[in-house]
Rosetta silent file (secondary structure, phi, psi, omega in degrees, C-alpha in Angstrom):
SEQUENCE: XXXXXXXXXXXXXXXXXXXXXXXXXXXXXXXXXXXXXXXXXXXXXXXXXXXXXXXXXXXXXXXXXXXXXXXXXXXX
SCORE:     score description
SCORE:     0.000 S_00000001
   1 L     0.000  156.214 -151.769   -1.567   22.076   33.280 S_00000001
   2 L  -106.189  177.554 -164.015   -3.486   20.030   35.209 S_00000001
   3 H   -84.346  -38.779  173.541   -4.828   16.344   34.792 S_00000001
   4 H   -34.371  -68.617 -166.505   -8.317   17.466   34.685 S_00000001
   5 H   -46.402  -57.882 -172.175   -7.676   19.979   31.840 S_00000001
   6 H   -50.167  -49.181 -155.496   -5.329   17.196   29.868 S_00000001
   7 H   -60.215  -52.590 -173.025   -8.631   14.461   30.042 S_00000001
   8 H   -68.140    0.548 -175.495  -11.186   16.964   28.723 S_00000001
   9 H  -105.806  -26.368  165.372   -8.464   18.206   25.786 S_00000001
  10 H   -55.508  -88.688 -165.342   -8.467   13.937   25.234 S_00000001
  11 H   -44.133  -65.364 -146.680  -12.383   13.185   25.221 S_00000001
  12 H   -69.140   -4.116  162.573  -13.173   16.590   23.467 S_00000001
  13 H   -96.117  -52.676 -177.379  -10.672   15.255   20.133 S_00000001
  14 H   -28.818  -76.561  178.013  -12.192   11.350   21.125 S_00000001
  15 H   -31.360  -52.775 -161.968  -15.905   12.908   20.957 S_00000001
  16 H   -75.398  -32.231 -173.663  -14.570   15.367   17.753 S_00000001
  17 H   -79.275  -22.839  172.701  -13.115   11.974   15.840 S_00000001
  18 H  -104.093    8.478  128.914  -16.319   10.148   16.320 S_00000001
  19 H   -89.538  -55.617  168.947  -18.613   12.790   14.942 S_00000001
  20 H   -38.206  -51.470  157.242  -16.702   13.228   12.479 S_00000001
  21 H   -36.036  -37.047  177.879  -16.591    9.228   11.725 S_00000001
  22 H   -88.069  -11.085 -155.625  -20.284    9.834   11.832 S_00000001
  23 H  -135.338  -57.772  148.427  -21.315   12.488   10.267 S_00000001
  24 H    -5.330  -99.804 -155.097  -18.671   10.962    6.893 S_00000001
  25 L   -35.584  -11.617 -172.475  -21.324    7.846    7.076 S_00000001
  26 L   -85.879  153.712 -101.187  -24.367    9.600    6.072 S_00000001
  27 L  -132.958  128.777  164.473  -25.768    8.278    3.117 S_00000001
  28 L   -24.689  -27.499 -153.111  -26.051   10.592    0.144 S_00000001
  29 L   -49.418  -59.884 -150.998  -29.524    9.703    0.249 S_00000001
  30 L   -91.902  -19.070  159.550  -30.549   11.660    3.136 S_00000001
  31 L   -91.959    4.731 -165.792  -28.256   14.761    2.372 S_00000001
  32 L   -80.661  -51.855 -173.349  -29.322   15.407   -1.496 S_00000001
  33 L   -29.389  -63.244 -163.740  -33.309   16.981    0.795 S_00000001
  34 L  -134.187   84.151  165.724  -31.034   19.864    2.097 S_00000001
  35 H   -69.544  -54.517  174.065  -27.297   19.707    0.862 S_00000001
  36 H   -46.203  -39.731  173.275  -26.587   23.121    2.136 S_00000001
  37 H   -76.976  -65.571  146.486  -27.144   22.520    5.875 S_00000001
  38 H     3.907 -101.710  153.138  -25.379   19.313    5.025 S_00000001
  39 H    10.101  -97.062  169.222  -22.686   21.257    4.122 S_00000001
  40 H   -18.343  -97.308  168.951  -23.071   23.543    6.484 S_00000001
  41 H   -20.146 -110.465 -172.059  -23.044   20.375    9.717 S_00000001
  42 H    17.538  -74.915 -155.589  -20.035   18.819    7.607 S_00000001
  43 H   -61.212  -41.024  166.013  -17.949   21.960    7.648 S_00000001
  44 H   -70.040  -51.546  176.720  -18.508   22.287   11.396 S_00000001
  45 H   -63.724  -64.187  145.347  -17.980   19.127   12.899 S_00000001
  46 H    21.187  -83.172  172.906  -14.623   19.534   10.656 S_00000001
  47 H   -50.640  -39.996 -160.179  -13.930   22.620   12.477 S_00000001
  48 H  -108.490    3.362  139.854  -14.337   21.260   15.619 S_00000001
  49 H   -68.485  -21.032 -151.530  -12.425   17.853   14.885 S_00000001
  50 H   -97.119  -20.155  176.943   -9.604   19.995   13.330 S_00000001
  51 H  -100.177   14.824  155.809   -9.098   22.385   16.675 S_00000001
  52 H   -96.885   -1.028  156.472   -9.365   19.507   19.223 S_00000001
  53 H   -60.636  -66.943 -133.395   -6.566   17.918   16.896 S_00000001
  54 H   -73.150  -38.877  162.164   -5.047   21.476   16.848 S_00000001
  55 L  -100.336    8.585  164.813   -5.060   21.070   21.535 S_00000001
  56 L   -88.725  -47.854 -161.010   -4.402   17.570   21.450 S_00000001
  57 L   -56.996  -11.404  148.957   -0.625   18.360   19.541 S_00000001
  58 L   -14.556  -82.136 -178.007   -0.572   20.788   23.064 S_00000001
  59 L   -38.968  132.320 -177.282   -0.075   18.722   25.453 S_00000001
  60 L   -41.391  166.267 -167.601    2.358   18.215   27.368 S_00000001
  61 L   -92.601  -11.882  173.685    4.725   14.858   26.863 S_00000001
  62 L   -62.796  -53.392  179.428    3.105   13.459   30.399 S_00000001
  63 L   -73.807  -10.325  173.215    0.129   13.486   28.881 S_00000001
  64 L   -94.126   35.825  168.961    0.734   11.701   25.449 S_00000001
  65 L  -117.237   14.481  163.761    0.458    8.234   25.725 S_00000001
  66 L   -87.125   -5.582  170.276   -3.463    8.555   27.533 S_00000001
  67 L  -121.802  164.918 -110.362   -4.484   10.546   24.073 S_00000001
  68 L    43.305 -121.376 -174.429   -2.087    7.566   22.736 S_00000001
  69 L   -55.930   13.194  146.590   -4.246    5.008   24.302 S_00000001
  70 L   -64.192  -97.468 -176.101   -7.013    6.995   23.434 S_00000001
  71 H   -55.686  -31.384 -174.009   -6.824    7.737   19.659 S_00000001
  72 H   -87.643  -22.995 -165.798   -5.819    3.076   19.664 S_00000001
  73 H   -91.393   -2.327  170.302   -9.376    2.591   21.650 S_00000001
  74 H  -120.114   -5.221  136.847  -11.246    4.505   18.449 S_00000001
  75 H   -87.511    4.955  160.642   -9.256    2.918   15.929 S_00000001
  76 L   -43.946    0.000    0.000   -9.931   -0.098   17.043 S_00000001
């Protein structure tokens, strides 16, 4: 695996995690007007995050340190 591909996988996980957090923070009042669209959006964001997490788990061991550092930065 190339460094560039590993970086893309890590970056994708970080961005999808941030998107998942942001979409979870949407107030129910804003979603009430179009609940079906909101649910579809939530589902898509979750599936993107889940796919990114699966890719992250497949990283070779030598890239795991980078992944852990990236994850620590978003949880701080």
